[in-house]
JSON list of C-alpha atoms and ligand atoms in Angstrom, two decimals:
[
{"chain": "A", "resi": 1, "resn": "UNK", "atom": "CA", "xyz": [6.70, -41.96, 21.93]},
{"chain": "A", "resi": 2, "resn": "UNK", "atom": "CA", "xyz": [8.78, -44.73, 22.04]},
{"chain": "A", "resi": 3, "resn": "UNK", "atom": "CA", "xyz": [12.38, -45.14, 24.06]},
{"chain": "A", "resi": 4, "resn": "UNK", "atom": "CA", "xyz": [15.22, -47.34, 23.43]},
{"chain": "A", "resi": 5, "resn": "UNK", "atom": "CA", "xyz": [19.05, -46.72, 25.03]},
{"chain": "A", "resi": 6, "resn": "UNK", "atom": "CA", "xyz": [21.24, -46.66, 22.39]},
{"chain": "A", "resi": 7, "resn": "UNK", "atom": "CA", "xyz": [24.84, -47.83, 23.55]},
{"chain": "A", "resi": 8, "resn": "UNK", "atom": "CA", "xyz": [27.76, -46.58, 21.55]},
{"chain": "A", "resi": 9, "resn": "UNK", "atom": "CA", "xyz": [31.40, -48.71, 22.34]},
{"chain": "A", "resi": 10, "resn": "UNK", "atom": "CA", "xyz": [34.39, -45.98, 21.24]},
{"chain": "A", "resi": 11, "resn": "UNK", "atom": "CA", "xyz": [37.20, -47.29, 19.52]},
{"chain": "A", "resi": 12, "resn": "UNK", "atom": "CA", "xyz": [36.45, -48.11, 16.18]},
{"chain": "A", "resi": 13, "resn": "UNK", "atom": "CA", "xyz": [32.85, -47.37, 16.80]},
{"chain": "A", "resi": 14, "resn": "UNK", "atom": "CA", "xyz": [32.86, -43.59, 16.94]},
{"chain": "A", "resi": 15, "resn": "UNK", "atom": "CA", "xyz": [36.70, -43.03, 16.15]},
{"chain": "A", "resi": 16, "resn": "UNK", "atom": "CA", "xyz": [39.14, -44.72, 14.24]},
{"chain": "A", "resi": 17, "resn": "UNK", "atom": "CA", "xyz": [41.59, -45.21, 17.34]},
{"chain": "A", "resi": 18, "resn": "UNK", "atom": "CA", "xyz": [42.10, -49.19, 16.74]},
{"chain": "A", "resi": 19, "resn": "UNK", "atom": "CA", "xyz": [44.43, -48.54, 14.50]},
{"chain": "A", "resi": 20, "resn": "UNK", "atom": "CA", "xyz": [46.41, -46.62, 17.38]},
{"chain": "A", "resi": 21, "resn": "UNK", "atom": "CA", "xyz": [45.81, -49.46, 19.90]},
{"chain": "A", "resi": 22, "resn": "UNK", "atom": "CA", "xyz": [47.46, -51.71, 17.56]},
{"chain": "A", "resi": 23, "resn": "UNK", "atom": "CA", "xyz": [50.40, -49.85, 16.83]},
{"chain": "A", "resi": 24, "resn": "UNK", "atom": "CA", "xyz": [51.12, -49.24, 20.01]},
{"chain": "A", "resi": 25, "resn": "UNK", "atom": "CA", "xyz": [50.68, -52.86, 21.18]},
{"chain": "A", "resi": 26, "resn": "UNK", "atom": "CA", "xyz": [52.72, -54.03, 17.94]},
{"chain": "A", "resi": 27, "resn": "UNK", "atom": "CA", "xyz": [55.48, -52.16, 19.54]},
{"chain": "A", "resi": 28, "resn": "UNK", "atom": "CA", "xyz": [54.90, -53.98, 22.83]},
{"chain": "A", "resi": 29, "resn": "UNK", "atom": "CA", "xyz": [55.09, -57.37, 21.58]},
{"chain": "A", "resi": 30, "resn": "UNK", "atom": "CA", "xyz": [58.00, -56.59, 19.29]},
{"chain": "A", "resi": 31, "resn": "UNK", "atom": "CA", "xyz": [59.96, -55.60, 22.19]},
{"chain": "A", "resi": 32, "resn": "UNK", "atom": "CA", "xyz": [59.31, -58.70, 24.14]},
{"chain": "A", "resi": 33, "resn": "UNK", "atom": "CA", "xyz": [60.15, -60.52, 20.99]},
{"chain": "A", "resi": 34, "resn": "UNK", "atom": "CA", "xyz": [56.58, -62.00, 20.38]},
{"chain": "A", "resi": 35, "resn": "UNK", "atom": "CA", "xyz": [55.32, -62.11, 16.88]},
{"chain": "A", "resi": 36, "resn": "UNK", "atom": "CA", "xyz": [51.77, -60.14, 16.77]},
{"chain": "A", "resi": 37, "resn": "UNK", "atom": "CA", "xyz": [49.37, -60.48, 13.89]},
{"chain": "A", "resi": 38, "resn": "UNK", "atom": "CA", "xyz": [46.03, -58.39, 12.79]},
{"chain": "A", "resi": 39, "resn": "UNK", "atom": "CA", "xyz": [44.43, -61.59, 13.79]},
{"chain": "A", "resi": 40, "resn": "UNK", "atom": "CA", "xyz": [45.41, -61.69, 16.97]},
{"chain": "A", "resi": 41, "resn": "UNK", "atom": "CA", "xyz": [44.67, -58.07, 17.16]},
{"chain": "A", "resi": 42, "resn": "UNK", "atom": "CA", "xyz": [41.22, -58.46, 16.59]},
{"chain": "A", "resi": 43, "resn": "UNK", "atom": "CA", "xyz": [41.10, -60.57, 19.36]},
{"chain": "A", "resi": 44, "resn": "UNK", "atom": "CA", "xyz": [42.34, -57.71, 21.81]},
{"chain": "A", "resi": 45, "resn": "UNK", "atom": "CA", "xyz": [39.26, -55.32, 20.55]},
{"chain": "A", "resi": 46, "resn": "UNK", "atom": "CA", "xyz": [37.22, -53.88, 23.40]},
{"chain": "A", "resi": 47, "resn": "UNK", "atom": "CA", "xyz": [39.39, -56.19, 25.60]},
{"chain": "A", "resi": 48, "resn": "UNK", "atom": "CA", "xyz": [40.73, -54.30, 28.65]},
{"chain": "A", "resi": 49, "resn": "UNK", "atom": "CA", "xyz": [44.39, -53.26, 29.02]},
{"chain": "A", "resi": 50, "resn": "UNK", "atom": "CA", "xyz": [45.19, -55.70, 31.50]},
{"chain": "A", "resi": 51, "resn": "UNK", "atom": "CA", "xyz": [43.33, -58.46, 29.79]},
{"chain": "A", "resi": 52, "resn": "UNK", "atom": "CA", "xyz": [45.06, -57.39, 26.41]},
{"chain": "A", "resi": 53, "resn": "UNK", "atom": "CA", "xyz": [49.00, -57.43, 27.82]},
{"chain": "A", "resi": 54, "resn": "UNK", "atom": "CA", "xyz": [47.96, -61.17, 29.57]},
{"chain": "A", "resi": 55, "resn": "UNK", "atom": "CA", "xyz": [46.89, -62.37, 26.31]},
{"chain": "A", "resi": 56, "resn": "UNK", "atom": "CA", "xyz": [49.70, -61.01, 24.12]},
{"chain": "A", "resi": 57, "resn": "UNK", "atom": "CA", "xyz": [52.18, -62.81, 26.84]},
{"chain": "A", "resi": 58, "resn": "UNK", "atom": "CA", "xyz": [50.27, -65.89, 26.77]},
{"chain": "A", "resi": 59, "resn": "UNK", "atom": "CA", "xyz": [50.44, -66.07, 23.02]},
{"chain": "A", "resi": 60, "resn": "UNK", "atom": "CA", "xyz": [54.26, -65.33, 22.88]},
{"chain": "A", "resi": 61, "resn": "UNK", "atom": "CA", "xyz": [54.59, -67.95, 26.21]},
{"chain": "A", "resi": 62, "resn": "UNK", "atom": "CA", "xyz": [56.09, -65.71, 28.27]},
{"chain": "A", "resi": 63, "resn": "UNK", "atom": "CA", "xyz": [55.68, -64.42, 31.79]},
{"chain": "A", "resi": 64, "resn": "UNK", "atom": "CA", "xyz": [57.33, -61.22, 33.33]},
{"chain": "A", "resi": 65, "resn": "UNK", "atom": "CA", "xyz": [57.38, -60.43, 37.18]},
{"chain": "A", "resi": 66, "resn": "UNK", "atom": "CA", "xyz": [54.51, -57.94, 38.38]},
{"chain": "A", "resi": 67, "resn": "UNK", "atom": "CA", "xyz": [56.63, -54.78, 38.21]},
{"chain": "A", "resi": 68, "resn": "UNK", "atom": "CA", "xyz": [57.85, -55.18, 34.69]},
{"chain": "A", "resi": 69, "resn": "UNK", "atom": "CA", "xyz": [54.50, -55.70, 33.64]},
{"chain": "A", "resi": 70, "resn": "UNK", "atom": "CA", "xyz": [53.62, -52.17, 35.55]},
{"chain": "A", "resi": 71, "resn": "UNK", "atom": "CA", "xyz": [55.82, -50.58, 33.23]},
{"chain": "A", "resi": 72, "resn": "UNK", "atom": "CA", "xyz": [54.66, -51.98, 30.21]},
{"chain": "A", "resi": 73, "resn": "UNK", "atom": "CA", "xyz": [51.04, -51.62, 30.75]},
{"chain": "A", "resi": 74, "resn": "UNK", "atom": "CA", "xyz": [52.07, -47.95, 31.36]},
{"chain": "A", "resi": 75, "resn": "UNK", "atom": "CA", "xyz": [54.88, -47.72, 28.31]},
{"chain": "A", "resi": 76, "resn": "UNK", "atom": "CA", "xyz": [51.62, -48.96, 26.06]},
{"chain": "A", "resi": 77, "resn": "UNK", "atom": "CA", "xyz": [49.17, -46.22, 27.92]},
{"chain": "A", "resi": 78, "resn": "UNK", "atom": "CA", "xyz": [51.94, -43.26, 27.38]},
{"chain": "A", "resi": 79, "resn": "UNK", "atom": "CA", "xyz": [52.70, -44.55, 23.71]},
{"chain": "A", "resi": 80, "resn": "UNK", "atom": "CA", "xyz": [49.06, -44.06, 23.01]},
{"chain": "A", "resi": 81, "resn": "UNK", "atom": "CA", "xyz": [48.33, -41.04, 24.46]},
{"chain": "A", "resi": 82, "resn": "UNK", "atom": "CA", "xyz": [50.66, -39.54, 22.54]},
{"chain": "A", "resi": 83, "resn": "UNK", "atom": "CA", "xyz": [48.62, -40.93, 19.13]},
{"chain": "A", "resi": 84, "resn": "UNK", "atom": "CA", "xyz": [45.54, -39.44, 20.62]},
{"chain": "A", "resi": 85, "resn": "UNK", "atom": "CA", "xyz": [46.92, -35.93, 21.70]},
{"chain": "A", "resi": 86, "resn": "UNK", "atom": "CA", "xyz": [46.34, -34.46, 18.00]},
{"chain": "A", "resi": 87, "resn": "UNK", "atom": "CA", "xyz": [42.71, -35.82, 17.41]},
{"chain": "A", "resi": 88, "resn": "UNK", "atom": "CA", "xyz": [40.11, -33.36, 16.48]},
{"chain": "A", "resi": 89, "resn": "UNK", "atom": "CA", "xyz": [36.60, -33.92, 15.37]},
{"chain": "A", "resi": 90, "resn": "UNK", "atom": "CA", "xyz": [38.46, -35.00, 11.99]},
{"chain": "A", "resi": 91, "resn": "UNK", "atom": "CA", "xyz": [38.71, -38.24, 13.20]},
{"chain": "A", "resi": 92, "resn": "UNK", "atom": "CA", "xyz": [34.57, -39.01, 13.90]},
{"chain": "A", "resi": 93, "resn": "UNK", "atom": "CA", "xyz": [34.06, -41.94, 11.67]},
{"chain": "A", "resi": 94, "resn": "UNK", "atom": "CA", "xyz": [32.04, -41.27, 8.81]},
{"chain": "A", "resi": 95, "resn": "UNK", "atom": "CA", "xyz": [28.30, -40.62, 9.03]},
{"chain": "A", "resi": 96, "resn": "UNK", "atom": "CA", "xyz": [28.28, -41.33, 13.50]},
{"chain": "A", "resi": 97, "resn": "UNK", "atom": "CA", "xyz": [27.40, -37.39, 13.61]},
{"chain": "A", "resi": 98, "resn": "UNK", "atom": "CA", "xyz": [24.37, -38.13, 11.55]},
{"chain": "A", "resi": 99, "resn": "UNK", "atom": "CA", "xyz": [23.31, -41.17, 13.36]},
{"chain": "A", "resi": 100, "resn": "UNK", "atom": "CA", "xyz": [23.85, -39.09, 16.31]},
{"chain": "A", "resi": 101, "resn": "UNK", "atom": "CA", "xyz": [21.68, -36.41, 15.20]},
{"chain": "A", "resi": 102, "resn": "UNK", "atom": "CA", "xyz": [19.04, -38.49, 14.14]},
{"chain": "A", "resi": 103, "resn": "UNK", "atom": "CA", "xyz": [18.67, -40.16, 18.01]},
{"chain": "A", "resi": 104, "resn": "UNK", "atom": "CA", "xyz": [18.61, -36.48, 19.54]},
{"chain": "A", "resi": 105, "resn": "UNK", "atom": "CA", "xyz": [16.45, -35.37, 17.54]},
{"chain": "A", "resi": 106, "resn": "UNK", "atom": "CA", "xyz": [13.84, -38.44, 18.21]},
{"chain": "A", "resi": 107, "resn": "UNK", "atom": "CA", "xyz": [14.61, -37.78, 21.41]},
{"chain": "A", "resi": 108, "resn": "UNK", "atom": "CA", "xyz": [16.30, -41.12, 21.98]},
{"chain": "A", "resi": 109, "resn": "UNK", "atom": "CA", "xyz": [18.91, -41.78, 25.35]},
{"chain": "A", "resi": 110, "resn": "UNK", "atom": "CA", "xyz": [22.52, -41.98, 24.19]},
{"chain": "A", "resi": 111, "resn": "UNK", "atom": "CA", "xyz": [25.43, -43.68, 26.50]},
{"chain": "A", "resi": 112, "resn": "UNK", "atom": "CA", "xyz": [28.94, -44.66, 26.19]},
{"chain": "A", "resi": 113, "resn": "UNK", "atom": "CA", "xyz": [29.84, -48.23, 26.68]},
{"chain": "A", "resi": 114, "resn": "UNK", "atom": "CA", "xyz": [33.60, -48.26, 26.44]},
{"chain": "A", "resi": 115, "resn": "UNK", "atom": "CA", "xyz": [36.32, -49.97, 28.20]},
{"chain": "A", "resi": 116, "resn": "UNK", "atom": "CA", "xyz": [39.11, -47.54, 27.54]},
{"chain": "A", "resi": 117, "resn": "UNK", "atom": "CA", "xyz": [39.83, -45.42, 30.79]},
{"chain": "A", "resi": 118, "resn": "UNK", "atom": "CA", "xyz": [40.93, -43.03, 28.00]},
{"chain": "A", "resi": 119, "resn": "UNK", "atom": "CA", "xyz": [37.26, -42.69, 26.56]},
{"chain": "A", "resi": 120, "resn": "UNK", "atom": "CA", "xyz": [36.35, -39.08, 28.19]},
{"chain": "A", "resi": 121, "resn": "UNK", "atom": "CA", "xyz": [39.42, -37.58, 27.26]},
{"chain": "A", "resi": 122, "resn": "UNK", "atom": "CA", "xyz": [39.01, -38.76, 23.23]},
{"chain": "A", "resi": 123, "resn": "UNK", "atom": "CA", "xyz": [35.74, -37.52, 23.51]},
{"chain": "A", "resi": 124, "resn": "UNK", "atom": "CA", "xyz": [36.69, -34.37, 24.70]},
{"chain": "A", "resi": 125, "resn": "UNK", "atom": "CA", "xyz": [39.41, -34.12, 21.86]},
{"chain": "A", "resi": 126, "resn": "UNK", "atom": "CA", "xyz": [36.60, -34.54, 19.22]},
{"chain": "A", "resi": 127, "resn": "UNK", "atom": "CA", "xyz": [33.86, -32.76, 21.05]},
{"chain": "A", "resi": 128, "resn": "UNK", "atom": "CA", "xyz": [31.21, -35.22, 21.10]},
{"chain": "A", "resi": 129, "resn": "UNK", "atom": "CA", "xyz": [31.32, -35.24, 25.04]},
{"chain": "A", "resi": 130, "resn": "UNK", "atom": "CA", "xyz": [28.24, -33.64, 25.47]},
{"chain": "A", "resi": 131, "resn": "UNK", "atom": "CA", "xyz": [26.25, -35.61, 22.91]},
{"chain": "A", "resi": 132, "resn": "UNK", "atom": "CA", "xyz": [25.89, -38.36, 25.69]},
{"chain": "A", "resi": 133, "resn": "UNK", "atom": "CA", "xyz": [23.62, -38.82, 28.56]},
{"chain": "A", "resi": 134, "resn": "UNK", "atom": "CA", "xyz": [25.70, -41.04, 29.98]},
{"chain": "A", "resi": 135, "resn": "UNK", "atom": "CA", "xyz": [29.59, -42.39, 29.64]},
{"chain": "A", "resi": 136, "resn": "UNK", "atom": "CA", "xyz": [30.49, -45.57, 30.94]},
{"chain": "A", "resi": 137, "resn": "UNK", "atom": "CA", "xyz": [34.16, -46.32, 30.39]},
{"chain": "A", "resi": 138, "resn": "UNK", "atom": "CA", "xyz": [37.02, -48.75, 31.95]},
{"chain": "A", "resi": 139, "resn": "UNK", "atom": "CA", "xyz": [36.84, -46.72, 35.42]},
{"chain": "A", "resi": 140, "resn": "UNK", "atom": "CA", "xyz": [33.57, -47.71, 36.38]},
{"chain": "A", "resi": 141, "resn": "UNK", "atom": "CA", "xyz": [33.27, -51.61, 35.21]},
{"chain": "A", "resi": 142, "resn": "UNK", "atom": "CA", "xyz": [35.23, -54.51, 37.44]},
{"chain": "A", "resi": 143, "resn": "UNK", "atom": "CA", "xyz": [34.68, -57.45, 34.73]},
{"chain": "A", "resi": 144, "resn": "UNK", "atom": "CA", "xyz": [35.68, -56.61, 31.00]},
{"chain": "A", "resi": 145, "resn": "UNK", "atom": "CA", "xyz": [33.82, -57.38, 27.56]},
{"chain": "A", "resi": 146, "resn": "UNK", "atom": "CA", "xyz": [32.80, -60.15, 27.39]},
{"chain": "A", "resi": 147, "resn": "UNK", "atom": "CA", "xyz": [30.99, -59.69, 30.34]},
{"chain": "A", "resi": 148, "resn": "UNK", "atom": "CA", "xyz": [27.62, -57.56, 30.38]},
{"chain": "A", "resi": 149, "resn": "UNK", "atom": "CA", "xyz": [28.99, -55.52, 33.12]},
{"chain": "A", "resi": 150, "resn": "UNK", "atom": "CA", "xyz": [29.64, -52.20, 30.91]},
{"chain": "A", "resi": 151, "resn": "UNK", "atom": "CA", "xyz": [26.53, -52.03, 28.99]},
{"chain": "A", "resi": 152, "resn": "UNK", "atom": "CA", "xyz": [24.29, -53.13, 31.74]},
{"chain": "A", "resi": 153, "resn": "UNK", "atom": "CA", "xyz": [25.88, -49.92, 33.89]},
{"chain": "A", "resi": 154, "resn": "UNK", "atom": "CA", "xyz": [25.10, -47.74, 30.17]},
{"chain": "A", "resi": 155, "resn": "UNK", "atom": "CA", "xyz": [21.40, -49.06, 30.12]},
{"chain": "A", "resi": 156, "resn": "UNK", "atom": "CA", "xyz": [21.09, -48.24, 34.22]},
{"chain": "A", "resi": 157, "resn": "UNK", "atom": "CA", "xyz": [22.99, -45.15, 33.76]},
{"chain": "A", "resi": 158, "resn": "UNK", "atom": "CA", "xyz": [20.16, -43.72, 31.00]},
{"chain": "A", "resi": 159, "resn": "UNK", "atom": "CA", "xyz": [17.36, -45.67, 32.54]},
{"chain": "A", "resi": 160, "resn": "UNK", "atom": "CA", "xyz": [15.94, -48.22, 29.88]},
{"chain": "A", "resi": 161, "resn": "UNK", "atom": "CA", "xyz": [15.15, -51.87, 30.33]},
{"chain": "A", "resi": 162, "resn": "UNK", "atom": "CA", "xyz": [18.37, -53.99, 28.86]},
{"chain": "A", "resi": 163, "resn": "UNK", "atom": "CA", "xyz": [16.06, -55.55, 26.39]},
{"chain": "A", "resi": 164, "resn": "UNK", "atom": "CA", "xyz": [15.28, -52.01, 24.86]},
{"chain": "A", "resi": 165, "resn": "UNK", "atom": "CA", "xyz": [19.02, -51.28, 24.44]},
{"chain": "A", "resi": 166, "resn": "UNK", "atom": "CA", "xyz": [20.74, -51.36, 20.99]},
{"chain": "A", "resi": 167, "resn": "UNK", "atom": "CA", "xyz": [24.63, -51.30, 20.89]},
{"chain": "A", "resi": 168, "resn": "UNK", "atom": "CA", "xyz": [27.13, -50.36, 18.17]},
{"chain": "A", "resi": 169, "resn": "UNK", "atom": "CA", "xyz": [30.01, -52.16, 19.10]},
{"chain": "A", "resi": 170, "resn": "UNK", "atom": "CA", "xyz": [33.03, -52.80, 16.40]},
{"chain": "A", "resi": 171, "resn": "UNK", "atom": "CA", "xyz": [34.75, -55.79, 18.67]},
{"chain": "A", "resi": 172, "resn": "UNK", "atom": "CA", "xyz": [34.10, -59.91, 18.97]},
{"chain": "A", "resi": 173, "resn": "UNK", "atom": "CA", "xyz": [34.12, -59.53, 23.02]},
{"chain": "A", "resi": 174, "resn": "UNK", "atom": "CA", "xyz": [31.92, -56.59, 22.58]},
{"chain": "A", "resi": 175, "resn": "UNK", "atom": "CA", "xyz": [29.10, -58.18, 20.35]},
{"chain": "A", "resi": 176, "resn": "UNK", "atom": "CA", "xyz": [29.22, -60.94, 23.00]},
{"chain": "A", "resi": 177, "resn": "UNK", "atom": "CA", "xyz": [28.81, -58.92, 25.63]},
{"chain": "A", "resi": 178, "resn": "UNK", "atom": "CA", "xyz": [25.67, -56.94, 24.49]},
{"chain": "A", "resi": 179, "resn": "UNK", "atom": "CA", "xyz": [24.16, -59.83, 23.47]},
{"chain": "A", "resi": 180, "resn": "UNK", "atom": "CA", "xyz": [24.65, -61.81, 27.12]},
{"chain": "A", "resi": 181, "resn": "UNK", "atom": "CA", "xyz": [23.19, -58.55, 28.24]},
{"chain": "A", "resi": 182, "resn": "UNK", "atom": "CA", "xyz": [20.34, -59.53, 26.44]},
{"chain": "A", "resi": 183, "resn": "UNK", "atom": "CA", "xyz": [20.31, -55.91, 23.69]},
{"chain": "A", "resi": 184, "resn": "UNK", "atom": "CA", "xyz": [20.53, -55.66, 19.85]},
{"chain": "A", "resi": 185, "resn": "UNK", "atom": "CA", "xyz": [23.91, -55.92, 19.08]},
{"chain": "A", "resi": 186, "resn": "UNK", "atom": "CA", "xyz": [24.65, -54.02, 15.75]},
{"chain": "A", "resi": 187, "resn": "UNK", "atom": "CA", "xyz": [28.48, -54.99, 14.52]},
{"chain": "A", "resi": 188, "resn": "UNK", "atom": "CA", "xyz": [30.15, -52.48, 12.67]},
{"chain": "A", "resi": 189, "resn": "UNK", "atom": "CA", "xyz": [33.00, -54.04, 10.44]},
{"chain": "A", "resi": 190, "resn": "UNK", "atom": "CA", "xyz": [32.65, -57.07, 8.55]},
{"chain": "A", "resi": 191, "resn": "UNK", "atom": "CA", "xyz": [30.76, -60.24, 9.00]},
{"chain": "A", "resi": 192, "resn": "UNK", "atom": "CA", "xyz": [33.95, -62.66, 9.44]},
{"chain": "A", "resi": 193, "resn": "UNK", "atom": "CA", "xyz": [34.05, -61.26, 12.37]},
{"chain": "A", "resi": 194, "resn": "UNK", "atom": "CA", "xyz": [31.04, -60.17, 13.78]},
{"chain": "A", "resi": 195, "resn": "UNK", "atom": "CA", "xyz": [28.64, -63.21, 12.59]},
{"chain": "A", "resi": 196, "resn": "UNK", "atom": "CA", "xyz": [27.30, -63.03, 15.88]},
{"chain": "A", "resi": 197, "resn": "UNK", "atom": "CA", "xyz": [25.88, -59.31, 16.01]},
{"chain": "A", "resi": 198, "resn": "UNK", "atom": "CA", "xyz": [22.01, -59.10, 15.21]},
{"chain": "A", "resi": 199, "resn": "UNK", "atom": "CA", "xyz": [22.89, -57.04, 12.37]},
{"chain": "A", "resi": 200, "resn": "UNK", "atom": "CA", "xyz": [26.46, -56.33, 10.79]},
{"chain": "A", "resi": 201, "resn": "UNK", "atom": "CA", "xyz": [27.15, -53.26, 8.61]},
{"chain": "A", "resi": 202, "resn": "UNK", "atom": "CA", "xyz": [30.48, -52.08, 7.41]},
{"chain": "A", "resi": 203, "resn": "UNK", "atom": "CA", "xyz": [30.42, -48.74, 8.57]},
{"chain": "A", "resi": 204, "resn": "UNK", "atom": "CA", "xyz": [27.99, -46.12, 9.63]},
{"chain": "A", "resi": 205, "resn": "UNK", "atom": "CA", "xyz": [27.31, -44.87, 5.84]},
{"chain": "A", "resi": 206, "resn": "UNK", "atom": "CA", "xyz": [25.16, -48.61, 5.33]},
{"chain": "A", "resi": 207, "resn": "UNK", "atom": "CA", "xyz": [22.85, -47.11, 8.49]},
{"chain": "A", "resi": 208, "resn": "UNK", "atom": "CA", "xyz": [19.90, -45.48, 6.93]},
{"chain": "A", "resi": 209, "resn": "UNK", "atom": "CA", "xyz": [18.10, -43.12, 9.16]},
{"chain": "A", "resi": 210, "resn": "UNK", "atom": "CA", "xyz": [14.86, -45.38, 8.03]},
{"chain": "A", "resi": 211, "resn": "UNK", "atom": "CA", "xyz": [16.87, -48.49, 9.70]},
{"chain": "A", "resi": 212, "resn": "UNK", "atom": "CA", "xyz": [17.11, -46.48, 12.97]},
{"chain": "A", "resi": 213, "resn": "UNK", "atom": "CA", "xyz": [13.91, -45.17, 12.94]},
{"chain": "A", "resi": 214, "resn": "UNK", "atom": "CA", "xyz": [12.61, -49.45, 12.39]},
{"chain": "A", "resi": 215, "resn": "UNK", "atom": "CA", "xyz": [14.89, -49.98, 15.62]},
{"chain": "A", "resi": 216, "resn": "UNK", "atom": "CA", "xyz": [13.08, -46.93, 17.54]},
{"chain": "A", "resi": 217, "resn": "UNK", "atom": "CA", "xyz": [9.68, -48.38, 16.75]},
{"chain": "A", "resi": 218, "resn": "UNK", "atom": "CA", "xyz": [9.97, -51.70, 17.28]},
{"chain": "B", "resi": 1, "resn": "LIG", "atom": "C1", "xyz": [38.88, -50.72, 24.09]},
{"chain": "B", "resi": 1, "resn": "LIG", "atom": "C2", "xyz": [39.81, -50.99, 22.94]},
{"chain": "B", "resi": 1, "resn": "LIG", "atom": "O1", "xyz": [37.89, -49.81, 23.69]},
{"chain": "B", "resi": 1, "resn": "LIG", "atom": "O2", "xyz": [39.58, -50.17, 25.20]},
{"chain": "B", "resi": 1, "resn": "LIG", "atom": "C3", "xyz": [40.97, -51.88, 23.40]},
{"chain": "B", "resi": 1, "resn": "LIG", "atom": "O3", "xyz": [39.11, -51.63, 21.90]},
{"chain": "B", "resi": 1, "resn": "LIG", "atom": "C4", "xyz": [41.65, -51.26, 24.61]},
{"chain": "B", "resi": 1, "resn": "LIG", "atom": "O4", "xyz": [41.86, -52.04, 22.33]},
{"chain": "B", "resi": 1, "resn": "LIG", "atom": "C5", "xyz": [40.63, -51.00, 25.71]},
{"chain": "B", "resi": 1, "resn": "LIG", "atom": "O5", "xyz": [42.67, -52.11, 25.10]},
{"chain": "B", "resi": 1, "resn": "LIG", "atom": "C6", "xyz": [41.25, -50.32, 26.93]},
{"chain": "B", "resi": 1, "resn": "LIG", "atom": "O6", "xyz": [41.63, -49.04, 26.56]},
{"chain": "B", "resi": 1, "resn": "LIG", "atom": "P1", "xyz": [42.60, -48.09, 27.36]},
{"chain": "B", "resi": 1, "resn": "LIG", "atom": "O7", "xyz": [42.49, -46.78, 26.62]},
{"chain": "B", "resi": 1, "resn": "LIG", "atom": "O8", "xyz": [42.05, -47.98, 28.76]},
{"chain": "B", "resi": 1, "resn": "LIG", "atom": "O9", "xyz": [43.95, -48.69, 27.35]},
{"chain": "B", "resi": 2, "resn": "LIG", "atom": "MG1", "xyz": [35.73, -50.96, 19.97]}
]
């Protein structure tokens, strides 16, 4: 029977909790004064927390002293926690419990690839915690998407050959990363974006089960 590791990234991959990233970084940059667009949003997908606050500073030209920036990296954290402290299993995107289903059931590895140190707790809000063999989050990588680092750990982690991995990954630093670690990179939004991925579908409900079961065998 064949094996591939199949690599799910979080945040608008398995939940919907971009949307609550961006608010609460809107907020951020509307404090410091610093105009902050979708556009620029999408660039801060899958990008760390650090990473994200340099960038938004960097496009507004400012720079704060290391303690201030403490306390906003923290202000951003508490403002999203308290986004993601109602989630329930409502908020699974649409048709990842089927894809899900389908990989258990042909007895196919599942990990996490994530680089949200908030990724066990949001799975534990929607209960999909114990659908993975492995979770690799923003705790356990040193170099952020776009570097390899996460998935190669979620490959190792699950034990399959990088080159047998597939990864569902919404973000542009995220499709770059799987693919410098050498997997299939599927891209889940739209192909503006995500021209890079192997394959780019909207959302979950494009992903027949015939599509996954093509990845499995080949
Ligand atoms: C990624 C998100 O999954 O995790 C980013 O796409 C976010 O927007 C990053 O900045 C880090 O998340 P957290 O929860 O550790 O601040
Ligand atoms: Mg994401």
């Amino acid at each position: 029977m064949n094996k591939k590791g199949f690599i799910f990234d979080l945040d608008g991959v398995i939940v919907d909790t971009a949307k609550y990233h961006f608010l609460a970084w809107q907020r951020l940059a509307k404090s410091l004064d610093i105009e902050f667009t979708e556009e620029e949003n999408e660039q801060l997908k899958g990008v760390s927390r650090v990473k994200s606050l340099e960038k938004i500073l960097a496009w507004g030209n400012k720079s704060i002293p290391e303690a201030q920036f403490t306390e906003l990296m923290a202000k951003k954290n508490e403002e999203y926690l308290s986004y993601i402290a109602d989630m329930n299993s409502d908020e699974i995107l649409p048709d990842v419990p089927r894809v899900l289903n389908l990989l258990k059931q042909e007895k196919q590895p599942i990990s996490l690839g994530s680089a949200s140190k908030n990724a066990r707790t949001i799975l534990e809000r929607v209960n999909l915690k114990s659908d993975f063999d492995a979770i690799v989050d923003g705790n356990d990588v040193s170099k952020a998407k776009p570097d390899p680092e996460v998935f190669l750990i979620a490959a190792k982690a699950i034990n399959i050959k990088p080159e047998d991995c597939i990864v569902f990954e919404d973000s542009v630093a995220g499709v770059s990363a799987a693919n410098a670690a050498n997997m299939i990179s599927i891209g889940i939004g739209s192909k503006a974006n995500l021209g890079h991925a192997t394959y780019v579908f909207n959302d979950f409900t494009e992903i027949s089960d015939d599509f996954i079961t093509s990845l499995i065998d080949n």
